[in-house]
Structures are given as C-alpha cells and as structure tokens.
Coordinates of C-alpha atoms in Angstrom, one line a residue:
Chain A
M1 CA 53.4 7.5 -31.0
T2 CA 55.5 10.6 -31.1
L3 CA 57.5 11.7 -28.1
T4 CA 57.0 15.4 -27.7
N5 CA 56.2 18.1 -25.3
D6 CA 53.7 19.7 -27.6
P7 CA 50.4 19.5 -25.7
A8 CA 48.4 19.4 -29.0
A9 CA 50.5 16.5 -30.3
K10 CA 49.8 14.6 -27.1
I11 CA 46.1 15.2 -27.6
R12 CA 46.3 14.0 -31.2
D13 CA 48.0 10.8 -30.1
K14 CA 45.4 10.1 -27.5
A15 CA 42.6 10.9 -30.0
L16 CA 44.1 8.5 -32.5
W17 CA 44.3 5.7 -29.9
M18 CA 40.7 6.5 -28.8
R19 CA 39.3 6.2 -32.4
R20 CA 41.1 2.9 -33.1
R21 CA 40.1 1.4 -29.7
A22 CA 36.5 2.7 -29.9
F23 CA 36.1 1.3 -33.4
R24 CA 37.4 -2.1 -32.3
M25 CA 34.8 -2.0 -29.4
V26 CA 32.1 -1.3 -31.9
F27 CA 33.3 -4.0 -34.3
E28 CA 33.6 -6.6 -31.6
A29 CA 30.2 -5.7 -30.0
Q30 CA 28.6 -5.2 -33.5
Q31 CA 26.8 -2.3 -31.8
G32 CA 27.5 1.3 -31.0
H33 CA 27.4 4.8 -32.3
P34 CA 30.8 5.2 -34.1
G35 CA 29.9 8.3 -36.2
G36 CA 29.2 10.3 -33.1
D37 CA 32.2 8.8 -31.2
F38 CA 34.5 10.1 -33.9
S39 CA 33.0 13.6 -34.1
A40 CA 33.5 14.0 -30.3
T41 CA 36.9 12.3 -29.9
D42 CA 39.2 15.3 -30.4
I43 CA 37.0 17.5 -28.1
M44 CA 37.1 14.9 -25.3
A45 CA 40.8 14.2 -25.7
T46 CA 41.5 17.9 -25.4
L47 CA 39.5 18.2 -22.2
F48 CA 41.0 15.1 -20.5
F49 CA 44.6 15.6 -21.7
G50 CA 44.9 19.3 -21.8
V51 CA 42.3 21.2 -19.9
M52 CA 40.6 19.5 -16.9
K53 CA 42.0 18.8 -13.5
Y54 CA 41.0 15.5 -12.0
D55 CA 42.5 12.5 -10.2
P56 CA 41.4 9.1 -11.4
A57 CA 42.4 7.6 -8.1
R58 CA 39.9 9.9 -6.4
P59 CA 36.8 10.1 -8.7
D60 CA 34.8 11.6 -5.9
W61 CA 37.3 14.4 -5.3
P62 CA 35.0 17.4 -4.5
D63 CA 37.1 19.9 -6.4
R64 CA 37.5 17.9 -9.6
D65 CA 36.5 19.5 -12.9
R66 CA 33.4 17.8 -14.1
F67 CA 32.8 16.4 -17.6
I68 CA 29.2 15.6 -18.5
M69 CA 28.6 13.5 -21.6
S70 CA 25.1 14.5 -22.6
K71 CA 25.3 12.6 -25.9
G72 CA 25.4 9.4 -23.9
H73 CA 25.2 7.2 -26.9
A74 CA 28.8 8.0 -27.8
T75 CA 30.2 5.6 -25.3
G76 CA 33.0 4.5 -27.6
A77 CA 34.5 7.9 -27.1
L78 CA 33.6 8.2 -23.4
Y79 CA 34.9 4.8 -22.3
T80 CA 38.1 5.1 -24.2
V81 CA 38.9 8.6 -22.9
L82 CA 38.1 7.5 -19.3
S83 CA 40.3 4.4 -19.7
A84 CA 43.1 6.5 -21.2
A85 CA 42.8 8.9 -18.3
G86 CA 43.3 6.1 -15.9
Y87 CA 39.9 5.6 -14.4
F88 CA 39.8 1.9 -15.2
P89 CA 42.0 -0.7 -16.9
E90 CA 42.0 -0.9 -20.7
D91 CA 41.0 -4.5 -20.7
W92 CA 37.6 -3.6 -19.4
L93 CA 36.9 -2.0 -22.8
A94 CA 36.8 -5.5 -24.3
T95 CA 33.6 -6.1 -22.4
Y96 CA 31.7 -3.3 -24.1
M97 CA 28.0 -4.2 -24.1
Q98 CA 28.5 -7.8 -23.1
P99 CA 26.0 -9.2 -20.6
K100 CA 26.4 -7.5 -17.2
S101 CA 29.4 -5.4 -18.4
R102 CA 30.1 -2.2 -16.6
L103 CA 30.4 -0.7 -20.1
S104 CA 26.7 -0.4 -20.9
G105 CA 25.5 1.0 -24.2
H106 CA 24.8 4.2 -22.3
P107 CA 26.9 5.3 -19.3
N108 CA 26.0 4.6 -15.7
R109 CA 27.9 6.3 -12.9
N110 CA 27.3 3.4 -10.6
Y111 CA 29.1 1.0 -12.9
L112 CA 32.2 3.0 -13.7
P113 CA 34.4 5.7 -12.0
G114 CA 34.7 9.0 -13.9
I115 CA 31.1 9.1 -15.1
E116 CA 29.3 12.1 -13.5
T117 CA 25.7 11.3 -14.3
N118 CA 23.7 8.7 -16.3
T119 CA 22.8 9.8 -19.7
G120 CA 21.2 8.3 -22.8
P121 CA 17.9 10.1 -23.3
L122 CA 18.9 13.4 -24.9
G123 CA 18.6 16.8 -23.4
H124 CA 19.6 15.7 -19.9
G125 CA 23.3 16.7 -19.6
L126 CA 22.9 20.5 -19.7
P127 CA 20.4 20.7 -16.8
V128 CA 22.5 18.4 -14.7
A129 CA 25.7 20.4 -15.5
T130 CA 23.8 23.6 -14.7
G131 CA 23.0 22.1 -11.2
I132 CA 26.6 21.1 -10.7
A133 CA 27.7 24.7 -11.7
I134 CA 25.2 26.2 -9.3
A135 CA 26.6 24.0 -6.5
G136 CA 30.0 25.3 -7.3
Q137 CA 28.8 28.9 -7.3
L138 CA 27.0 28.3 -3.9
T139 CA 30.1 26.9 -2.2
G140 CA 32.7 29.0 -4.0
A141 CA 34.4 25.9 -5.3
A142 CA 37.1 26.3 -7.9
Y143 CA 36.0 23.5 -10.2
R144 CA 34.7 24.0 -13.7
T145 CA 32.0 22.0 -15.4
F146 CA 32.1 21.0 -19.0
V147 CA 29.2 19.5 -20.8
L148 CA 29.2 18.0 -24.3
T149 CA 26.0 17.9 -26.2
G150 CA 25.3 16.7 -29.7
D151 CA 23.7 19.2 -32.1
G152 CA 20.6 17.2 -33.0
E153 CA 19.9 16.9 -29.3
M154 CA 19.4 20.6 -29.1
Q155 CA 16.0 20.1 -30.5
E156 CA 15.1 18.9 -26.9
G157 CA 13.5 21.8 -25.1
S158 CA 15.1 20.9 -21.8
N159 CA 18.4 22.3 -23.1
W160 CA 16.9 25.7 -23.6
E161 CA 15.3 25.6 -20.2
A162 CA 18.8 25.1 -18.8
A163 CA 20.4 27.5 -21.2
M164 CA 18.1 30.2 -19.8
T165 CA 18.8 29.3 -16.2
A166 CA 22.6 29.2 -16.7
G167 CA 22.6 32.5 -18.6
N168 CA 20.4 34.2 -16.0
R169 CA 22.6 33.0 -13.1
K170 CA 25.8 33.9 -14.9
L171 CA 27.3 30.5 -14.4
R172 CA 30.8 31.5 -15.4
N173 CA 32.1 28.1 -14.2
L174 CA 30.1 26.3 -16.9
T175 CA 31.3 25.5 -20.4
W176 CA 28.9 23.9 -22.9
I177 CA 30.5 22.4 -26.0
V178 CA 28.2 21.5 -29.0
D179 CA 29.5 18.7 -31.2
R180 CA 28.2 20.5 -34.4
N181 CA 28.5 17.7 -36.9
R182 CA 25.2 18.8 -38.6
L183 CA 23.8 15.2 -38.7
Q184 CA 21.4 13.5 -36.5
Q185 CA 20.3 9.9 -36.6
G186 CA 18.2 10.1 -39.7
A187 CA 19.2 13.2 -41.6
G188 CA 20.9 16.6 -41.5
T189 CA 20.0 18.8 -38.5
E190 CA 19.0 21.7 -40.8
E191 CA 16.6 19.7 -42.9
T192 CA 15.1 18.1 -39.8
N193 CA 14.5 21.0 -37.5
G194 CA 17.1 23.6 -38.2
L195 CA 19.3 25.0 -35.4
D196 CA 21.1 27.8 -37.1
P197 CA 22.0 30.5 -36.2
L198 CA 23.3 28.7 -33.1
D199 CA 25.7 31.5 -32.0
K200 CA 23.0 34.1 -32.0
K201 CA 20.7 31.8 -30.0
F202 CA 23.4 31.3 -27.4
E203 CA 24.1 35.1 -27.2
A204 CA 20.4 35.8 -26.8
F205 CA 20.4 33.3 -23.8
G206 CA 23.2 35.2 -22.1
W207 CA 26.2 33.1 -23.0
D208 CA 29.6 34.0 -24.4
V209 CA 30.1 32.2 -27.7
A210 CA 33.2 30.8 -29.3
L211 CA 33.5 28.9 -32.6
V212 CA 36.2 26.4 -33.1
D213 CA 37.3 23.6 -35.5
G214 CA 36.3 20.6 -33.4
H215 CA 39.1 18.5 -34.8
D216 CA 42.0 21.0 -34.3
A217 CA 43.6 20.1 -31.1
A218 CA 45.6 23.3 -30.8
A219 CA 42.5 25.5 -31.4
L220 CA 40.4 23.4 -29.0
L221 CA 43.1 23.7 -26.4
Q222 CA 43.2 27.4 -26.7
V223 CA 39.4 27.9 -26.5
L224 CA 38.7 25.4 -23.7
S225 CA 41.6 26.4 -21.5
A226 CA 40.7 30.1 -21.7
A227 CA 39.9 31.7 -18.4
P228 CA 36.2 32.0 -17.7
G229 CA 34.5 35.3 -18.4
D230 CA 31.6 36.7 -16.4
R231 CA 29.0 34.5 -18.2
P232 CA 28.7 30.8 -19.1
R233 CA 30.5 29.9 -22.3
A234 CA 29.2 28.0 -25.3
V235 CA 31.7 26.5 -27.7
I236 CA 30.3 25.6 -31.1
A237 CA 32.8 22.9 -32.2
N238 CA 32.3 22.3 -35.9
T239 CA 32.9 18.7 -36.5
V240 CA 32.5 15.9 -39.0
K241 CA 30.5 12.8 -38.1
G242 CA 32.7 9.7 -38.6
K243 CA 35.8 11.9 -38.7
G244 CA 39.0 10.0 -39.6
V245 CA 37.5 7.2 -41.7
S246 CA 36.8 8.0 -45.3
F247 CA 33.7 6.0 -45.9
M248 CA 32.1 7.1 -42.6
E249 CA 32.6 10.9 -42.8
N250 CA 29.4 12.9 -43.1
K251 CA 27.3 9.8 -43.4
A252 CA 24.2 9.8 -41.3
N253 CA 23.9 6.0 -41.5
W254 CA 27.1 5.7 -39.5
H255 CA 25.3 7.2 -36.5
H256 CA 24.8 3.7 -35.3
G257 CA 26.3 1.8 -38.2
V258 CA 28.7 -1.1 -37.4
P259 CA 31.6 -2.2 -39.5
N260 CA 32.1 -5.6 -41.2
A261 CA 35.5 -7.2 -41.2
E262 CA 36.6 -5.4 -44.4
Q263 CA 35.4 -2.0 -43.2
F264 CA 37.1 -2.5 -39.9
A265 CA 40.4 -3.4 -41.6
Q266 CA 40.1 -0.4 -43.9
A267 CA 39.4 1.9 -41.0
M268 CA 42.5 0.6 -39.1
K269 CA 44.6 1.4 -42.2
E270 CA 43.3 4.9 -42.3
L271 CA 43.5 5.6 -38.5
V272 CA 47.3 6.0 -38.3
Chain B
M1 CA 0.0 -2.4 19.7
S2 CA -3.5 -1.2 20.4
A3 CA -2.8 2.5 20.3
P4 CA -5.9 4.5 19.9
A5 CA -6.2 6.9 17.0
A6 CA -8.8 9.6 16.8
K7 CA -9.3 13.0 15.5
T8 CA -8.2 15.9 17.7
E9 CA -9.8 19.3 17.5
G10 CA -8.8 21.1 14.4
L11 CA -7.3 20.4 11.1
F12 CA -3.8 21.2 10.0
D13 CA -2.2 22.1 6.7
C14 CA 0.9 19.8 6.5
R15 CA 2.7 22.4 4.4
E16 CA 3.3 24.3 7.7
A17 CA 5.1 21.3 9.1
W18 CA 7.0 20.8 5.8
V19 CA 8.4 24.3 5.8
A20 CA 9.1 24.6 9.6
T21 CA 11.0 21.3 9.5
L22 CA 12.9 22.2 6.4
E23 CA 14.0 25.6 7.8
A24 CA 15.2 23.9 11.0
L25 CA 17.2 21.4 9.0
A26 CA 18.6 24.0 6.7
A27 CA 19.7 26.1 9.6
A28 CA 21.7 23.2 10.9
D29 CA 23.1 21.9 7.6
D30 CA 24.1 24.3 4.8
R31 CA 24.1 21.5 2.3
I32 CA 20.3 21.7 2.2
V33 CA 18.9 23.7 -0.7
V34 CA 15.5 23.9 -2.4
V35 CA 14.9 23.9 -6.1
V36 CA 11.5 25.2 -7.4
N37 CA 9.6 26.0 -10.6
D38 CA 8.1 29.4 -9.7
S39 CA 6.5 27.5 -6.8
V40 CA 7.9 29.4 -3.8
G41 CA 4.5 30.5 -2.7
S42 CA 2.6 27.3 -3.5
S43 CA 5.3 25.4 -1.7
K44 CA 5.0 27.8 1.3
L45 CA 8.7 28.6 0.9
N46 CA 8.5 32.4 1.3
S47 CA 10.1 32.5 4.7
F48 CA 12.7 29.9 3.6
Q49 CA 13.6 32.1 0.7
K50 CA 13.9 35.1 3.1
K51 CA 16.2 33.2 5.4
F52 CA 18.2 31.3 2.7
P53 CA 18.0 33.4 -0.5
D54 CA 21.1 31.8 -2.1
R55 CA 19.8 28.3 -1.3
T56 CA 16.5 28.9 -2.9
I57 CA 17.0 28.0 -6.6
N58 CA 14.1 29.1 -8.7
V59 CA 14.5 27.9 -12.3
G60 CA 11.1 29.3 -13.3
I61 CA 8.5 27.2 -15.1
A62 CA 10.8 24.6 -16.3
E63 CA 10.3 21.2 -14.6
Q64 CA 12.7 19.2 -16.6
C65 CA 15.5 21.7 -15.9
M66 CA 14.4 21.8 -12.2
V67 CA 14.9 18.0 -11.7
G68 CA 18.1 17.9 -13.7
V69 CA 19.5 20.8 -11.7
G70 CA 18.5 18.9 -8.5
A71 CA 20.6 15.9 -9.7
G72 CA 23.5 18.3 -10.5
L73 CA 23.3 19.9 -7.1
A74 CA 23.6 16.5 -5.5
N75 CA 26.6 15.8 -7.7
G76 CA 28.1 19.0 -6.2
G77 CA 27.5 17.7 -2.7
R78 CA 24.3 19.6 -1.9
I79 CA 21.1 18.0 -0.5
P80 CA 18.4 19.4 -2.8
F81 CA 14.7 19.4 -2.0
V82 CA 13.0 19.8 -5.4
S83 CA 9.6 21.1 -4.6
A84 CA 6.7 21.6 -7.1
A85 CA 3.1 20.7 -7.6
G86 CA 3.0 16.9 -7.7
C87 CA 1.3 16.8 -11.1
F88 CA 4.1 18.8 -12.9
L89 CA 7.0 17.4 -10.9
T90 CA 6.1 13.8 -11.7
G91 CA 4.4 14.1 -15.0
R92 CA 6.3 16.8 -16.8
A93 CA 9.7 15.7 -15.5
L94 CA 9.1 11.9 -15.3
E95 CA 12.1 11.0 -17.5
Q96 CA 14.4 13.3 -15.4
V97 CA 13.1 11.6 -12.3
K98 CA 13.8 8.2 -13.8
A99 CA 17.2 8.8 -15.4
D100 CA 18.8 11.8 -13.6
V101 CA 17.6 11.0 -10.1
V102 CA 16.7 7.4 -9.6
Y103 CA 18.8 5.5 -12.2
A104 CA 21.8 7.7 -11.6
G105 CA 21.1 7.3 -7.8
F106 CA 21.5 10.8 -6.7
N107 CA 20.6 12.0 -3.2
V108 CA 17.7 14.1 -4.3
K109 CA 14.5 14.7 -2.4
L110 CA 11.5 15.2 -4.6
V111 CA 8.6 16.9 -2.9
G112 CA 5.2 16.8 -4.6
Q113 CA 3.0 19.6 -3.3
S114 CA -0.8 19.7 -3.5
S115 CA -0.8 16.1 -4.7
G116 CA -3.8 13.9 -5.4
V117 CA -6.9 15.9 -6.2
A118 CA -6.1 18.8 -3.9
Y119 CA -6.6 21.2 -6.8
G120 CA -10.2 19.9 -7.0
E121 CA -12.1 22.1 -9.5
L122 CA -9.0 22.8 -11.5
G123 CA -9.3 19.3 -12.9
P124 CA -7.2 16.4 -14.0
T125 CA -4.4 18.5 -15.6
H126 CA -3.6 19.7 -12.1
H127 CA -4.4 16.5 -10.2
S128 CA -1.6 14.1 -9.4
I129 CA -3.3 10.8 -9.1
E130 CA -1.0 8.9 -11.4
D131 CA 2.2 9.5 -9.5
F132 CA 2.1 6.4 -7.3
A133 CA 1.8 4.2 -10.3
W134 CA 4.6 6.0 -12.2
L135 CA 7.0 6.2 -9.4
R136 CA 6.5 2.9 -7.7
T137 CA 8.1 1.1 -10.6
L138 CA 11.4 3.0 -9.9
V139 CA 12.6 0.4 -7.4
N140 CA 15.2 2.5 -5.6
L141 CA 13.0 5.5 -5.0
T142 CA 11.4 5.7 -1.6
V143 CA 7.9 7.0 -1.9
I144 CA 6.2 8.4 1.2
A145 CA 2.8 10.0 1.7
P146 CA 2.5 11.3 5.2
A147 CA -0.9 11.2 6.9
D148 CA -0.6 14.2 9.2
A149 CA 1.5 17.1 10.3
W150 CA 3.6 15.1 12.7
E151 CA 4.3 12.4 10.1
T152 CA 5.1 15.1 7.5
A153 CA 7.8 16.6 9.8
E154 CA 9.2 13.1 10.6
A155 CA 9.3 12.1 7.0
I156 CA 11.2 15.2 6.0
K157 CA 13.7 14.7 8.8
W158 CA 14.1 11.1 7.7
A159 CA 14.5 12.0 4.0
A160 CA 17.2 14.6 4.8
A161 CA 19.2 12.0 6.8
H162 CA 18.7 9.2 4.3
E163 CA 21.3 8.8 1.5
G164 CA 19.3 8.2 -1.7
P165 CA 16.3 9.5 -3.7
V166 CA 13.0 10.1 -2.0
Y167 CA 9.6 11.2 -3.2
L168 CA 7.6 12.9 -0.5
R169 CA 4.0 13.3 -1.5
L170 CA 2.4 16.2 0.4
S171 CA -1.0 17.8 0.3
R172 CA -2.6 21.1 0.9
M173 CA -5.7 19.4 2.2
P174 CA -6.1 20.1 6.0
V175 CA -6.1 16.9 8.0
P176 CA -6.4 16.2 11.7
N177 CA -3.5 15.0 13.8
L178 CA -3.7 11.2 14.4
E179 CA -3.3 10.4 18.1
V180 CA -0.9 7.6 18.5
A181 CA 0.8 6.8 21.8
N182 CA 4.6 6.6 21.7
R183 CA 4.7 7.3 18.0
V184 CA 7.9 6.6 16.1
F185 CA 8.3 7.2 12.4
R186 CA 9.7 4.2 10.6
A187 CA 10.2 4.5 6.9
G188 CA 9.1 1.4 5.0
K189 CA 7.0 0.2 7.9
A190 CA 3.2 0.2 8.3
E191 CA 1.8 1.9 11.4
L192 CA -0.9 0.0 13.2
L193 CA -3.8 2.4 14.1
R194 CA -6.6 0.0 14.9
E195 CA -6.4 -3.7 15.7
G196 CA -9.0 -6.0 14.2
A197 CA -9.3 -9.5 12.7
E198 CA -12.1 -9.3 10.2
A199 CA -10.6 -7.1 7.6
T200 CA -7.7 -4.7 7.1
I201 CA -7.9 -1.2 5.8
I202 CA -4.6 0.0 4.4
A203 CA -4.5 3.7 3.8
C204 CA -2.0 6.4 3.1
G205 CA -1.8 10.2 3.2
T206 CA -5.0 12.2 3.4
T207 CA -7.1 9.1 3.6
V208 CA -5.7 7.6 6.8
H209 CA -7.9 9.6 9.2
R210 CA -10.9 8.6 7.1
A211 CA -10.0 5.0 7.3
V212 CA -9.8 5.3 11.1
A213 CA -13.3 6.9 11.1
A214 CA -14.6 4.0 8.9
A215 CA -13.1 1.4 11.3
D216 CA -14.7 3.2 14.3
L217 CA -18.1 3.1 12.4
L218 CA -17.7 -0.6 11.6
L219 CA -16.7 -1.4 15.2
A220 CA -20.0 0.1 16.3
E221 CA -21.7 -2.5 14.0
G222 CA -19.6 -5.2 15.6
I223 CA -17.0 -5.5 12.8
A224 CA -13.4 -5.1 14.0
A225 CA -11.2 -3.9 11.1
R226 CA -7.5 -3.5 11.4
V227 CA -6.2 -0.1 10.1
L228 CA -2.7 0.3 8.8
N229 CA -1.2 3.6 7.9
M230 CA 1.0 2.7 4.9
A231 CA 2.9 6.0 4.6
T232 CA 5.7 4.4 2.6
I233 CA 4.3 3.2 -0.7
N234 CA 7.6 2.1 -2.0
P235 CA 9.2 -0.1 -0.8
Q236 CA 6.1 -1.9 0.4
D237 CA 6.0 -3.3 4.0
E238 CA 5.4 -6.8 2.6
E239 CA 5.4 -8.4 6.0
A240 CA 2.6 -6.2 7.3
V241 CA 0.5 -6.7 4.1
L242 CA 0.9 -10.5 4.1
A243 CA 0.2 -10.7 7.8
A244 CA -3.0 -8.7 7.2
A245 CA -4.0 -11.0 4.4
A246 CA -3.3 -14.2 6.5
Q247 CA -4.8 -12.9 9.7
T248 CA -7.8 -10.9 8.5
G249 CA -8.6 -12.5 5.1
A250 CA -9.9 -9.3 3.4
I251 CA -8.1 -6.1 2.5
V252 CA -9.3 -2.6 1.5
T253 CA -6.8 -0.1 0.1
V254 CA -7.5 3.6 0.3
E255 CA -5.5 6.2 -1.6
E256 CA -6.0 9.7 -3.0
A257 CA -4.8 8.3 -6.3
S258 CA -5.7 6.2 -9.2
V259 CA -6.8 2.7 -8.3
R260 CA -4.5 1.5 -11.1
G261 CA -1.0 0.7 -10.1
G262 CA -0.6 2.6 -6.8
L263 CA -1.0 1.4 -3.2
G264 CA -3.9 -0.9 -4.2
G265 CA -2.0 -2.2 -7.1
A266 CA 1.1 -2.9 -4.9
V267 CA -1.1 -4.8 -2.4
A268 CA -2.9 -6.7 -5.1
E269 CA 0.4 -7.8 -6.7
L270 CA 1.8 -9.0 -3.5
T271 CA -1.2 -10.8 -2.1
S272 CA -2.2 -12.4 -5.4
A273 CA 1.3 -14.0 -5.5
H274 CA 1.6 -15.1 -1.9
Q275 CA -1.6 -14.9 0.1
P276 CA -4.6 -14.4 -2.2
V277 CA -7.5 -12.6 -0.5
P278 CA -10.2 -10.2 -1.7
V279 CA -8.7 -6.7 -2.2
E280 CA -11.1 -3.8 -2.6
R281 CA -9.3 -0.8 -4.0
V282 CA -10.7 2.6 -3.1
G283 CA -9.4 5.6 -5.1
F284 CA -10.1 7.3 -8.4
P285 CA -10.9 5.3 -11.5
G286 CA -9.2 7.8 -13.9
F287 CA -9.8 11.4 -14.9
V288 CA -12.5 12.8 -12.7
P289 CA -15.2 15.4 -13.4
T290 CA -15.1 18.9 -12.0
G291 CA -15.9 19.2 -8.3
S292 CA -14.6 20.3 -5.0
V293 CA -12.1 18.1 -3.2
E294 CA -14.7 17.1 -0.6
W295 CA -17.2 16.3 -3.3
L296 CA -14.6 14.1 -5.2
F297 CA -13.7 12.3 -2.0
N298 CA -17.4 11.5 -1.3
E299 CA -18.3 10.7 -4.9
Y300 CA -15.6 8.1 -5.2
G301 CA -16.0 6.6 -1.8
L302 CA -12.9 8.0 -0.2
S303 CA -15.1 8.9 2.8
R304 CA -15.9 7.3 6.1
D305 CA -19.0 5.7 4.7
G306 CA -17.4 4.7 1.4
I307 CA -14.5 3.0 3.1
A308 CA -16.8 1.2 5.5
A309 CA -18.9 0.0 2.5
A310 CA -15.8 -1.2 0.7
T311 CA -14.8 -3.1 3.9
R312 CA -18.2 -4.8 4.1
R313 CA -17.8 -5.8 0.4
A314 CA -14.3 -7.2 1.1
I315 CA -15.5 -9.2 4.1
Q316 CA -18.4 -10.6 2.1
R317 CA -16.1 -11.6 -0.8
S318 CA -13.8 -13.4 1.7
G319 CA -16.6 -15.7 2.7
R320 CA -15.2 -15.9 6.2

C-alpha cells in the first residue's frame, strides 16, 4: 500500500483491500453477492475513510454519523468496511456465513457493532434512515445519516414513501446514495422496470441531486463531504456491477455468483 | 385470589385512556413521540398533536414508511409510539414489523387502533383479526390486548418503561371497567377474575367482560368456571394455562380475532404438548359477512350466551 496523505489514495487502498478480502470471503463461503459488493465498495470506503465521524470503540455514541446499508445482501462490502474501520477484528471475517457466525448473509445489528439496522428485504433502509434523520432534526443533533440503496431495489414502493416524507420534511441531514449499476438480480434495471430519469424523480420529490462516478474516490469524497443544503440530498453514483474484475464487470449473473479456484486466482491477479 | 369482577355502570372508549396516558408520559419524557399514517383523528391524537406538534410525525398514508421511520426514531434515541388502524399497521407493514422492529430489536411501540372487527360493516379489509396469529410468531414482540380503560392505561405505562418492541392492540369498542380489588398490571401474567374448578375461560381484550358474564351465568346453573384475563398474548403465561388445564380439565378461549393461530392457537399448542384437555376456541372463522360489531359478536358466539355454550361443550368433551 502507498504511503500518502492524499485522502483519495487512502480510500483507494482501503477499497482494494475490501475487494480482495470480500472476494476471499465469498470464495471460502461459496456464497455471497460479490457483484453488488464491488459496485458499492468505493462508495463505502469513501464514507468510512473520508466522510463520516464515528468511533468504533463507542458504536452507540449518540452523535455518530449513521450509515444504513439498505442493500443488505452486499455483506462482503459491509463487513470488510466495518472491520477495516475497527469495529471488529479482521479474523472474524473468516467466519462469514458459517453456522452461528456473527457475519450472517444479511446484517444483524445485534450480532455486530457498527450495523445500524437489520436489512435484507429491499426497500427498508431509506424509511429507517428517514426516521433516524427525523430524530436528529427533533433533537438538534449534529449527526448526518447516509443510506446506500441499490438501484433495482428502488422498484420497492416503500422507498418512494420515504422519499416523499424526507423531501417534505426537508431532512437536510439525510444523504441517499444510489448504487446505480443498472443491473438487478436477473437483468438490467431498465429492461425490468425502468428507473430513469432518476434525477428528475428525486428533484420532483424535493431532493437535491448530485451525479457522480461511483468509482472515483476523489469525486465521491467531494460530493459526499459537501455541506448539507436545505433539503435532503440524493447522490446517484454511477457504478459497474462486479467492478475491478474483468470477467465479472457488468454481468448480472455475478449478482450472487461465486468463484471457482481459477476465477478466484484470476481475480486476485487483477485486484492489485 | 377470589376478586369479584363485574360490570360497573357505563361503558368506556379505551382510546381516551390511551391518549390521556400517552400525553402524561410525553409531558414527563421528551423522548416519547408518535408516528401516524394520517391517523391523528382515528387514534384520538388531536390534543397530543396540539401539545406536542414536533413530536407528532405524520408520514401520511404510508404504513411501510411509518414503521420504518419508527425504527429509525428508536435508533436516534426516541421512544416512538407508532399508531394506526390495526389492520393496516400489521397487514400492510408486516415485513417492516418483522425486520425493522422485532428482528432488529428496536424499542418501538406499535399501537393497533380499532382492532378486531371494530369497523364492523366496513368489512374484512378493515378488520384486524389476523394480527394475533401474524405477530405471535415474532418471539421477541410483546403482544398485549387490554380489557378495559384501566388496563389500557397500565399497559401503555408499562410499554413506555419496557425496553423492547411491544404491540398494543386497542379497540374503539366501548367496554365496561372490570372491578378487581387491589389490581396490579403484570405484563405476561394472566389475571384471575373468577375462580372455578370445572372449566377455564381464557379471554383477552374486548371479550373479557363477556367471559365474566358467561361465568356468572354458568354459576347460576351450578357450573363454576375459572376466568382468566390473558391480556398478554405473547409471551404466553404458560404456568397459568397449564394450571388451568390440570386443575379444571377444560378450556375455552375467547378472542376478537381469528380462531386460527391467535390466543386459542397458543393455548392449544401448549396444552396439546404438555397437558392435553379439550380446548374450545371462540372467535371468527375467517372473513366475516357485513354486519354491525354487536351482530358479529353474537353471530359468532363472542357473547355471554355463546361463551357459556362453548364452556358447556368443553366440559362435556372433558368427560369429567
């Protein structure tokens, strides 16, 4: 890893480690959702290593910034970032999806520190994040709430209920990041139940909108660290499912595909 | 424990007790907030909203969002009372109740208003008779159906003080106050209203005073039936149920709910495993036809006479 004071370089180093470690978890467990892990990795590395204030020694610190992982199936990305952030030892990652592991296929806040709410069924993160932001608004707390959703999951109506609530309440302390990899489990989002134009939808619901390359650490850092405006902010992060591994990129079947030994070795060669 | 229970003069809408208690709690603890789905009026929360406008969070007609927001408020250190018609709160938002509140283990109080068949003629879309069966499977969720205004107030106070998810199942149906000497609310514990050794009637919510009336009718015939107010459906007071089975040999369950999977289901599961006795389940068989609340209660035997008849059947089946 490079020694540098460049915050984007640090984020890139963390993201590289996360991808390699998450893919090893998936390989060893022969289960997981690596395509979505890789599309979200740079966003999460940026939040945890460049944007959010938190203290892994005090996961219940009332003024911590919150990160809500709405796409709860991407536990490879979530568990690696929490471990890298210091919430639990790295060797716990080797227990991923083993019987009685704290590292369940979908995250459980009662098993691991750093998890704000249990997710897995889609369309749950944004309403919960909205409630957290309302609590902050009520108490005048300084914390910010970041929620990461997939794009396919925006077909769930509960997201739009919460988008309306957050927009109407002007929850300026809430940031919603959409991992816009344009693929869902079975096919492309636009050929399944199209989402575009997402930016206009968000604007119509009362949100500020930013578009960003979801794999550009410097650009992510700039967008996600920007001071809140007077409305909630939606960040459409354009991403690539399976980002970083040639044979996985933009392939829907790597949503929950798992590598064989050759594929794992090839990925490790590419993730450097 | 031979405390007499009888109707007093007058009937009371337990929603008055709900809102008065909640306002008092909220005045003393600024963590208490309410979350509603355009249900301020139907939850009788108009005066709460006037007193605590910032702490009345109305997400509009959006139950999934409502329950998720409740979980988020708990994450942010608030004590949310999420109040909506029972049918929509539990049916429309069941996955949010399961995942966001109970599985995640947040300190959220779910308050089902106008539960059971309180909406009468509006029909099964607006009835909440499936809620006991749905929610009883969520092991860490305390489910309470208070029987009268006093118990409603006590249950709300208990819920506010309890750390963990609770479902309070309230009704708009006026009920009499039960008269019980030295009454103490104990969550998870059955309340003995009538002593008896020939059968036990286990009731909850709006049916409890009817169960007492049935026991009084039976006593006049020379049949002494025990009556238990089982306000807490989940977790079940297993000790009281097994004692009733062992000591009285016949059980009748009465609930303003489906006979599948609710209070009757819980009692049948427990007794069949540990103390098999006849269990007559009084409640609704499924979707019911249009009719007033009183008509529905009478038609399906949730009446004094219907409960008494079920008790005679249970005793006959027990062969004692």
